[in-house]
Amino acid sequence: MTVRLVVLGALALLGQVVLLRECEVASYGSELVLVLGLGFWLAGTAAGALAAHAARRAGHRAIAAGLLALGVAIPAGVALARGSRRLFGGVTGADLPFGLQLATLGLCLLPAALLGGLLFPWMARRFTAAGRGSAARAYALESAGGLAGGLLATALPALGVQNWAMALVCGGGACAAAASRSRGRAGLVLPAAGVVVALALLATSPTLDRAMTRANHPRLLATRDTPYGRVTVTGSLGQVVVFESDALAYESQTFAAEEFVHLAAAQRGSVRRVLVLGGAAQGLVPQVLRLGRVAVTDVELDPAMLRLVLPHLPAAERGALADPRVRVVFADPRRFLARPGHYDLVLSGMPEPSSGRANRFFTREFFADCAARLAPGGVLALRLRGAENLWTPALTRRAAGIHRALREVFPSVVVLPGATNLLLASRAPLPREPAAPAARLAARLPDARIATPAYARYLYTNDRFAETARRLARDRARANRDARPACYQATMVLWLSRYVPRLAALDLPELGARDLVRAPTAWAGAAALLLLLALARRGAVLRRALYAAAAGFAGMLAESVLLLHYQTRSGVLYQDLGVLLTAFMGGLALGAWALDRLGGARGPRPGAARLVPAA
């Protein structure tokens, strides 16, 4: 039973990470789904533990059956997450209704979580009944297995193992654990068959992986899990489209790259050194080379993504990256900006701040790093999705937080509005009239498709130019910073407004510590908590339940906050989710070990037996 406890912990944590990753991709890369998913997982584990309490006696056959079911539940959850949009009749490229999103999360996560919560008490009781140790020691063994599972969840992707293959590893491992103590031929047939099926599926996992991905991307060319998410490349009739965690990242045969690069370059009379951050797969480098005698440094965050996308890019874009004027560097742009060097133009091609991973490239600290690398009169340019006519409060709040962060670093900031806003910043004055940019576009780009002098005059002289500047200046949003990602609240509201559109019209205030102290709801919550604590003093059972609930609530809250904080700081939560959950499991294992040692040294305390599962 000792081995089974360790294996159960490893499978539970590895399976949890695998399923959470799939749910994140199914929700277009939103980390908020991870928080909801953790809640579902804990609820399922609690339900399984309650079921185990109701059925106190469980033999080897019941445990083996539970392990077999766990081996099926994890791969089935992955398949369900990938097919949920087709199963529930979703529109291509759109989110499912919020109720169906929650149903998908529940169907993917709850079966495996429930089985994990059911199996541990059964195994722990048999472990203690056999005299091999206490319940705390059994929990420590299961947590130690969780440590191994978390390390596997991080190490396997680094070795190139895809998420679907890891789900099959979980399935095979659960079937092997079920067979480990089975007696007789009858008890070995199903576990052995499960291992054989898992191995057969594992051998064909690349084909199955592509087939499941093709359900959402019929024109699939390539797909791969990287440390930052799942990259998928599709193509049709010469056009190439790149998705990151199923969210659109880039499409060829558009005017977006020309508009971005040349409107930014038109802010300066001379451009010789250009730094491009994340533009290789967006067609930015070929447009920069059209400026003539330039030296281009292209910094790419995700080398695995570029290796996957590069063979499918148009020939002109592949040739541009091989041009002797271009130097491609694989590094985190935040770290690269700490290196020496100065540039006339910095083009940030990082995805918009719809997630904690991308938000770190729209903060005051990032802008300060960019400013340090700009030559005198140099220009920083970035894009932010907006709206042609109607700006909702949440959309305004997000744009204003980024605009204010720019204003704290650069004396001159100009926004050229549109469906996608172009934000320009410099320490030198920027043109606010179209004459100079239009003249430079005419001289540099006579064959422009969209970045024409007429288009520049339109951007600077239409009503939106002045109205957008006034709207951003008067909004009370705080500057977006690393330590205080002010855009995150607006991002959450924008995400939730996909399911409840009226939320987009709410003008929610940004709460600080003083605001929370003055809020009536905060005082009401504190009063309710004090009342509950007073009532809990009357009964030992209620008091212990309250202690357990408070510990669980605090643990879940701390875990969620730390996960989101890690994502905003490093951006690799997709890869390191296993390590972070492993750290929590390590703390739980050490706590259980310490409790076991304390109990062994001092003997059981009154009432402690009620907290230990019955054998």
XYZ file of C-alpha atoms in Angstrom:
615
model
C 0.000 0.000 0.000
C 2.979 2.299 0.508
C 3.818 2.243 -3.196
C 0.205 2.792 -4.155
C -0.012 5.869 -1.921
C 3.050 7.384 -3.590
C 1.750 6.510 -7.068
C -1.664 7.975 -6.254
C -0.070 11.275 -5.209
C 2.019 11.398 -8.385
C -0.930 10.596 -10.649
C -3.239 13.035 -8.898
C -0.890 15.989 -9.263
C 0.320 15.134 -12.780
C -3.257 14.561 -13.900
C -4.356 17.805 -12.281
C -1.718 19.784 -14.168
C -2.530 18.056 -17.464
C -6.252 18.768 -17.132
C -5.758 22.378 -16.003
C -3.541 23.051 -19.015
C -6.193 21.689 -21.347
C -8.902 23.787 -19.706
C -6.739 26.893 -20.069
C -6.275 26.263 -23.798
C -9.996 25.547 -24.195
C -10.623 29.010 -22.682
C -8.150 30.768 -25.018
C -5.323 31.058 -22.492
C -7.121 32.801 -19.627
C -5.367 32.130 -16.296
C -8.615 32.896 -14.495
C -9.801 29.478 -15.631
C -6.944 27.955 -13.639
C -8.320 29.511 -10.449
C -11.813 28.195 -11.216
C -10.308 24.844 -12.123
C -8.475 24.603 -8.803
C -11.791 25.269 -7.064
C -13.458 22.454 -9.005
C -10.563 20.126 -8.199
C -10.778 20.815 -4.472
C -14.569 20.410 -4.542
C -14.220 17.066 -6.303
C -11.582 15.887 -3.851
C -13.806 16.865 -0.919
C -16.780 15.025 -2.468
C -14.626 11.937 -2.933
C -13.453 12.071 0.685
C -17.069 12.314 1.894
C -17.996 9.318 -0.246
C -15.082 7.382 1.223
C -16.295 8.293 4.726
C -19.740 6.869 3.883
C -18.245 3.613 2.533
C -15.682 2.847 5.209
C -14.734 -0.637 4.069
C -12.869 -0.914 0.792
C -10.853 -3.969 -0.255
C -8.149 -4.399 -2.856
C -10.710 -4.865 -5.623
C -12.441 -1.557 -4.879
C -9.108 0.258 -4.811
C -8.026 -1.413 -8.068
C -11.325 -0.437 -9.691
C -10.866 3.145 -8.514
C -7.353 3.270 -9.994
C -8.630 1.898 -13.314
C -11.350 4.553 -13.363
C -8.747 7.243 -12.637
C -6.675 5.925 -15.540
C -9.659 6.482 -17.834
C -10.835 9.790 -16.341
C -7.641 11.777 -17.032
C -7.285 11.050 -20.801
C -11.059 11.329 -21.184
C -10.974 14.765 -19.531
C -8.317 15.932 -22.003
C -10.338 14.659 -24.954
C -13.470 16.349 -23.608
C -11.711 19.697 -23.140
C -10.503 19.643 -26.744
C -13.854 18.621 -28.141
C -16.051 20.765 -25.892
C -16.691 23.478 -28.488
C -17.866 20.952 -31.062
C -19.771 18.931 -28.473
C -21.725 21.941 -27.182
C -22.223 23.562 -30.592
C -19.843 26.474 -30.066
C -19.112 29.037 -32.774
C -15.588 28.853 -34.205
C -13.353 31.421 -32.504
C -15.941 32.324 -29.847
C -16.297 31.314 -26.217
C -18.967 28.942 -25.069
C -21.674 30.466 -22.848
C -20.504 30.813 -19.253
C -22.737 27.998 -18.015
C -21.315 25.623 -20.602
C -17.796 26.790 -19.715
C -18.416 25.832 -16.102
C -19.994 22.554 -17.200
C -16.917 21.777 -19.285
C -14.622 22.525 -16.349
C -16.711 20.286 -14.110
C -16.896 17.401 -16.573
C -13.153 17.564 -17.245
C -11.912 17.922 -13.654
C -14.470 16.513 -11.246
C -14.289 12.781 -12.165
C -10.513 12.587 -11.660
C -10.634 14.785 -8.544
C -13.472 12.738 -7.031
C -11.586 9.485 -7.624
C -8.438 10.937 -6.076
C -10.394 12.075 -3.015
C -12.067 8.669 -2.752
C -8.941 6.546 -3.130
C -6.731 8.263 -0.580
C -8.925 7.605 2.510
C -9.394 3.989 1.403
C -5.649 3.508 1.018
C -4.865 5.402 4.237
C -7.212 3.195 6.265
C -5.648 0.022 4.949
C -2.215 1.524 5.546
C -2.970 2.313 9.210
C -4.869 -0.968 9.742
C -1.793 -2.919 8.617
C 0.255 -1.145 11.298
C 2.562 0.588 8.801
C 2.081 4.037 10.259
C -0.376 6.756 11.118
C -2.798 8.615 8.869
C -0.409 11.587 8.896
C 2.360 9.342 7.576
C 0.055 8.062 4.830
C -0.693 11.663 3.873
C 3.028 12.427 3.842
C 3.606 9.511 1.443
C 0.811 10.682 -0.838
C 2.227 14.225 -0.757
C 5.697 12.878 -1.557
C 4.161 11.240 -4.611
C 2.688 14.627 -5.471
C 6.210 16.046 -5.411
C 7.272 13.479 -8.000
C 4.192 14.160 -10.104
C 4.847 17.901 -10.092
C 8.442 17.393 -11.172
C 7.271 15.117 -13.983
C 4.711 17.721 -15.057
C 7.595 20.154 -15.616
C 10.315 17.783 -16.826
C 8.266 15.907 -19.446
C 7.349 19.014 -21.502
C 11.001 20.089 -21.375
C 11.826 16.716 -22.979
C 9.273 17.325 -25.723
C 6.451 15.196 -24.294
C 3.101 16.749 -25.226
C 0.150 17.187 -22.905
C -1.913 14.413 -24.527
C 0.992 11.980 -24.140
C 1.265 12.903 -20.448
C -2.427 12.128 -20.021
C -1.775 8.674 -21.475
C 1.191 8.248 -19.104
C -1.242 8.924 -16.251
C -3.636 6.347 -17.653
C -0.957 3.694 -17.994
C 0.480 4.443 -14.565
C -2.934 4.122 -12.904
C -3.576 0.763 -14.621
C -0.124 -0.493 -13.603
C -0.809 0.542 -9.990
C -4.123 -1.328 -10.122
C -2.292 -4.461 -11.240
C 0.435 -4.193 -8.606
C -1.479 -6.033 -5.830
C -4.181 -7.791 -7.829
C -4.603 -11.477 -7.053
C -5.410 -14.170 -9.546
C -5.857 -14.000 -13.283
C -9.297 -12.400 -13.081
C -7.926 -9.471 -11.127
C -5.080 -8.934 -13.603
C -7.048 -9.002 -16.848
C -8.502 -5.469 -16.771
C -5.386 -3.714 -15.383
C -3.134 -5.503 -17.886
C -5.492 -4.647 -20.719
C -5.482 -1.020 -19.563
C -1.684 -0.895 -19.633
C -1.624 -2.394 -23.152
C -4.222 0.088 -24.413
C -2.346 3.027 -22.847
C 0.920 1.919 -24.467
C -0.779 1.482 -27.843
C -2.329 4.941 -27.621
C 0.994 6.379 -26.481
C 2.695 4.933 -29.566
C 0.189 6.726 -31.791
C -0.168 9.844 -29.599
C 1.198 12.339 -32.204
C -1.448 11.225 -34.702
C -4.222 11.322 -32.108
C -2.992 14.697 -30.848
C -3.241 16.205 -34.319
C -6.633 14.607 -34.928
C -8.105 16.135 -31.751
C -6.558 19.531 -32.522
C -7.954 19.391 -36.053
C -11.465 19.308 -34.588
C -11.027 22.996 -33.691
C -8.567 23.874 -36.471
C -9.602 22.067 -39.682
C -6.748 23.557 -41.752
C -4.093 22.364 -39.290
C -0.454 22.511 -40.352
C 1.368 21.998 -37.041
C 0.800 22.096 -33.291
C 3.019 21.884 -30.221
C 3.053 22.640 -26.497
C 5.706 25.189 -25.524
C 6.595 26.637 -22.099
C 4.185 29.520 -22.753
C 1.165 27.649 -24.096
C 0.024 25.624 -27.074
C 1.033 26.939 -30.496
C -1.110 25.918 -33.459
C -0.462 26.808 -37.103
C -3.160 26.618 -39.756
C -3.099 27.582 -43.409
C -5.295 27.832 -46.466
C -4.774 29.266 -49.962
C -1.369 30.640 -49.022
C -2.481 32.373 -45.820
C -0.856 31.284 -42.537
C -2.585 31.771 -39.172
C -0.878 31.259 -35.805
C -2.756 30.625 -32.544
C -1.334 30.758 -29.017
C -3.452 28.703 -26.605
C -6.124 28.793 -29.330
C -6.223 32.622 -29.325
C -5.383 34.346 -32.622
C -1.803 35.659 -32.534
C -0.896 36.366 -36.171
C -2.210 35.999 -39.693
C -0.364 36.674 -42.932
C -1.664 38.596 -45.954
C -2.877 41.537 -43.837
C -1.822 45.195 -43.669
C -1.273 45.190 -39.895
C 2.528 44.849 -39.984
C 2.962 47.606 -42.593
C 0.706 49.982 -40.673
C 2.467 49.356 -37.350
C 6.069 49.547 -38.530
C 5.881 52.492 -40.906
C 3.620 54.750 -38.875
C 6.038 54.268 -35.979
C 9.116 54.861 -38.142
C 7.522 58.014 -39.597
C 7.894 59.678 -36.180
C 11.648 60.070 -36.816
C 13.551 61.650 -39.645
C 16.176 58.891 -39.617
C 15.930 55.264 -38.499
C 19.086 53.133 -38.509
C 18.915 50.788 -35.518
C 15.674 48.979 -34.779
C 14.801 46.614 -31.940
C 11.843 44.303 -32.598
C 10.395 42.435 -29.623
C 8.474 39.331 -30.686
C 7.914 40.157 -34.351
C 9.339 37.229 -36.315
C 6.005 35.426 -36.666
C 4.069 38.665 -37.274
C 5.793 39.898 -40.418
C 7.378 42.913 -38.695
C 10.973 42.234 -39.764
C 10.312 42.333 -43.553
C 8.554 45.679 -43.112
C 11.478 47.101 -41.119
C 13.878 46.075 -43.891
C 11.851 48.208 -46.326
C 13.240 51.239 -44.492
C 16.562 50.712 -46.288
C 19.903 50.848 -44.489
C 18.896 49.492 -41.082
C 20.334 47.097 -38.521
C 17.589 44.987 -36.945
C 17.705 43.028 -33.691
C 14.750 40.691 -33.335
C 14.194 39.265 -29.834
C 12.003 36.160 -29.648
C 10.589 34.930 -26.360
C 9.634 31.397 -27.432
C 12.176 29.560 -29.639
C 9.928 26.483 -29.845
C 7.166 28.618 -31.343
C 9.454 30.118 -33.986
C 10.825 26.693 -34.943
C 7.275 25.444 -35.390
C 5.982 28.459 -37.318
C 9.025 29.303 -39.468
C 8.672 26.515 -42.106
C 5.103 27.625 -42.813
C 5.731 31.382 -43.130
C 5.710 33.035 -46.577
C 9.037 32.904 -48.386
C 9.556 36.669 -48.054
C 9.281 36.504 -44.273
C 11.641 33.526 -44.007
C 14.121 35.323 -46.230
C 13.931 38.467 -44.124
C 14.981 36.568 -40.996
C 18.036 35.244 -42.891
C 19.008 38.720 -44.120
C 22.516 39.792 -42.946
C 21.017 43.016 -41.565
C 18.943 40.978 -39.099
C 20.127 39.414 -35.851
C 17.679 37.014 -34.166
C 18.094 36.593 -30.402
C 16.191 34.113 -28.237
C 15.642 35.686 -24.833
C 13.013 37.109 -22.551
C 12.570 40.705 -23.795
C 12.572 41.974 -20.210
C 15.994 40.437 -19.615
C 17.333 41.437 -23.024
C 16.581 45.093 -22.298
C 19.063 44.929 -19.438
C 21.884 44.447 -21.984
C 23.788 47.467 -23.365
C 22.770 49.002 -26.683
C 20.736 51.901 -28.077
C 18.103 51.956 -30.795
C 16.285 54.598 -32.796
C 13.050 52.611 -32.774
C 11.723 49.889 -30.461
C 8.728 47.941 -31.783
C 6.946 45.835 -29.193
C 5.134 43.019 -30.959
C 4.138 41.288 -27.744
C 0.517 40.099 -27.510
C -1.990 42.426 -25.881
C -2.373 42.297 -22.058
C -5.296 39.887 -21.974
C -3.376 37.623 -19.592
C -0.857 37.887 -16.787
C 1.820 36.517 -19.115
C 1.391 39.364 -21.594
C 0.670 42.082 -19.015
C 4.329 42.174 -17.987
C 5.113 43.803 -21.356
C 2.747 46.733 -20.700
C 3.942 47.935 -17.296
C 5.777 51.056 -16.191
C 8.907 48.996 -15.452
C 8.935 47.521 -18.952
C 8.522 50.955 -20.491
C 11.388 52.272 -18.341
C 13.606 49.440 -19.596
C 12.695 50.352 -23.173
C 13.419 54.039 -22.519
C 16.894 53.142 -21.272
C 17.659 51.478 -24.622
C 16.401 54.338 -26.806
C 18.839 56.718 -28.474
C 18.154 60.462 -28.122
C 14.870 61.130 -29.887
C 14.132 57.397 -30.096
C 10.566 56.104 -30.270
C 8.791 53.198 -28.570
C 5.743 51.800 -30.395
C 3.196 49.242 -29.256
C -0.326 48.144 -30.169
C -3.417 47.751 -28.029
C -6.783 46.507 -29.160
C -9.502 49.134 -28.846
C -12.766 50.011 -30.592
C -13.633 52.260 -33.497
C -16.482 54.102 -31.782
C -17.696 52.678 -28.457
C -15.230 52.382 -25.578
C -16.702 50.517 -22.621
C -15.539 51.516 -19.101
C -13.458 48.337 -18.776
C -11.776 48.896 -22.143
C -11.093 52.527 -21.231
C -9.717 51.567 -17.812
C -7.263 49.091 -19.323
C -6.026 51.492 -22.003
C -5.780 54.359 -19.487
C -3.661 52.279 -17.095
C -1.159 51.563 -19.859
C -1.267 55.152 -21.118
C -0.552 56.459 -17.623
C 2.365 54.032 -17.239
C 3.800 55.405 -20.488
C 3.292 59.001 -19.349
C 5.229 58.338 -16.139
C 8.269 57.353 -18.235
C 7.981 59.403 -21.451
C 7.180 63.127 -21.618
C 5.559 62.713 -25.041
C 2.887 60.059 -25.737
C 0.611 59.973 -28.803
C -2.227 57.524 -29.485
C -3.380 56.908 -33.054
C -6.836 55.375 -32.517
C -8.627 52.672 -34.430
C -9.814 49.108 -34.020
C -6.227 48.591 -32.870
C -4.668 51.619 -31.201
C -1.074 52.546 -31.963
C 0.697 53.972 -28.900
C 3.837 56.021 -29.565
C 6.156 57.305 -26.831
C 9.387 59.272 -26.783
C 11.435 61.568 -24.587
C 11.515 64.017 -27.480
C 8.382 65.778 -28.750
C 6.305 63.658 -31.117
C 4.349 65.089 -34.077
C 0.721 65.875 -33.340
C 0.026 67.079 -36.866
C 0.162 64.873 -39.988
C 2.541 66.966 -42.122
C 5.896 65.476 -41.069
C 4.783 61.794 -40.818
C 2.937 62.036 -44.159
C 5.993 63.496 -45.898
C 8.248 60.737 -44.534
C 5.825 58.012 -45.625
C 5.704 59.471 -49.124
C 9.518 59.484 -49.368
C 10.194 56.072 -47.831
C 7.256 53.975 -48.969
C 6.013 54.963 -52.436
C 4.397 51.527 -52.959
C 2.549 51.414 -49.614
C -0.726 49.510 -49.445
C -2.097 51.221 -46.310
C 0.650 53.359 -44.709
C 0.092 56.195 -47.164
C 0.264 59.954 -46.579
C -3.522 60.149 -46.940
C -3.997 57.506 -44.268
C -1.631 59.356 -41.899
C -3.581 62.580 -42.409
C -6.816 60.726 -41.668
C -5.462 59.291 -38.383
C -4.258 62.658 -37.086
C -7.239 64.756 -38.147
C -10.349 62.640 -37.478
C -12.472 63.248 -34.376
C -11.233 60.113 -32.600
C -7.665 61.456 -32.295
C -8.549 64.290 -29.921
C -11.385 62.419 -28.211
C -9.167 59.424 -27.379
C -6.499 61.698 -25.885
C -9.100 63.424 -23.694
C -10.695 60.129 -22.642
C -7.395 58.602 -21.544
C -6.221 61.751 -19.775
C -9.328 62.136 -17.610
C -9.730 58.482 -16.634
C -8.706 57.809 -13.023
C -7.005 54.458 -13.695
C -3.689 53.911 -11.931
C -0.513 53.212 -13.856
C -0.010 49.580 -14.766
C 2.995 48.277 -12.803
C 4.718 44.962 -12.118
C 3.833 45.015 -8.434
C 0.341 46.388 -9.083
C -1.006 45.124 -12.436
C -3.848 47.640 -12.581
C -4.979 46.337 -15.965
C -5.777 42.934 -14.527
C -9.117 43.981 -13.052
C -10.182 45.426 -16.403
C -8.943 42.283 -18.123
C -11.068 40.124 -15.814
C -14.130 42.294 -16.469
C -13.544 42.133 -20.217
C -13.215 38.349 -20.016
C -16.377 37.975 -17.945
C -18.265 40.368 -20.235
C -17.980 37.794 -22.989
C -20.493 35.756 -21.036
C -22.408 38.578 -19.283
C -22.289 41.529 -21.740
C -23.777 44.023 -19.264
C -20.558 43.787 -17.198
C -18.724 45.674 -19.939
C -20.794 48.747 -19.127
C -19.920 48.744 -15.414
C -17.446 51.373 -14.246
C -15.870 49.430 -11.405
C -13.477 51.390 -9.164
C -9.953 50.167 -8.584
C -9.759 49.358 -4.895
C -6.693 50.031 -2.830
C -5.977 49.110 0.794
C -7.599 52.301 2.112
C -10.675 51.754 -0.055
C -11.096 48.251 1.337
C -10.869 49.517 4.915
C -13.584 52.087 4.205
C -15.828 49.692 2.234
C -19.073 48.726 4.061
C -18.932 45.208 2.611
C -15.510 44.668 4.172
C -16.823 45.638 7.616
C -19.905 43.457 7.120
C -17.709 40.499 6.181
C -15.499 41.027 9.220
C -18.557 41.214 11.499
C -19.974 38.001 10.007
C -16.664 36.243 10.568
C -16.482 37.355 14.211
C -20.063 36.159 14.767
C -19.230 32.789 13.251
C -16.177 32.464 15.493
C -18.285 33.266 18.544
C -20.844 30.603 17.596
C -18.062 28.083 16.969
C -16.947 28.302 20.617
C -20.114 26.496 21.693
C -19.327 23.172 20.013
C -16.127 21.220 19.421
C -17.341 19.736 16.113
C -18.309 23.132 14.687
C -15.061 24.627 15.908
C -12.956 21.931 14.204
C -14.994 22.297 11.006
C -14.464 26.055 11.084
C -10.725 25.611 11.595
C -10.541 23.235 8.639
C -12.655 25.537 6.461
C -10.546 28.582 7.384
C -7.331 26.707 6.618
C -8.718 25.511 3.281
C -9.970 28.977 2.336
C -6.666 30.635 3.238
C -4.690 27.963 1.397
C -6.796 28.232 -1.758
C -6.680 32.030 -1.705
C -2.914 32.093 -1.194
C -2.367 29.489 -3.902
C -4.471 31.403 -6.432
C -2.799 34.730 -5.684
C 0.686 33.262 -5.899
C -0.077 31.501 -9.195
C -1.333 34.713 -10.778
C 1.576 36.678 -9.306
C 4.047 34.164 -10.739
C 2.441 34.517 -14.155
C 2.630 38.304 -14.101
C 6.293 38.157 -13.051
C 7.669 35.353 -15.260
C 5.013 34.432 -17.831
C 5.742 30.675 -17.862
C 2.892 29.412 -15.693
C 1.873 26.935 -18.406
C 5.218 25.154 -18.037
C 5.860 25.681 -14.326
C 2.363 24.985 -13.010
C 3.548 21.561 -11.862
C 6.516 23.008 -9.961
C 4.321 25.552 -8.194
C 1.742 22.972 -7.166
C 4.640 20.757 -6.104
C 5.854 23.504 -3.777
C 2.436 23.549 -2.118
C 2.471 19.764 -1.867
C 5.952 19.917 -0.362
C 4.676 22.213 2.363
C 1.752 19.885 3.020
C 4.052 16.881 3.185
C 6.399 18.605 5.628
C 3.448 19.685 7.765
C 2.049 16.160 7.830
C 5.480 14.759 8.729
C 5.872 17.323 11.521
C 2.387 16.493 12.860
C 3.238 12.805 12.788
C 6.470 13.411 14.705
C 4.721 15.680 17.203
C 1.995 13.119 17.784
C 4.556 10.357 18.240
C 6.550 12.395 20.742
C 3.673 13.621 22.918
C 1.037 11.016 22.283
C -2.455 11.641 20.943
C -4.299 14.639 22.300
C -7.936 14.528 23.419
C -10.247 14.596 20.434
C -7.423 13.951 17.951
C -8.807 10.529 17.093
C -11.816 12.163 15.514
C -9.537 13.806 12.944
C -7.954 10.499 11.827
C -9.784 8.251 9.346
C -11.074 5.027 10.867
C -9.287 1.852 9.772
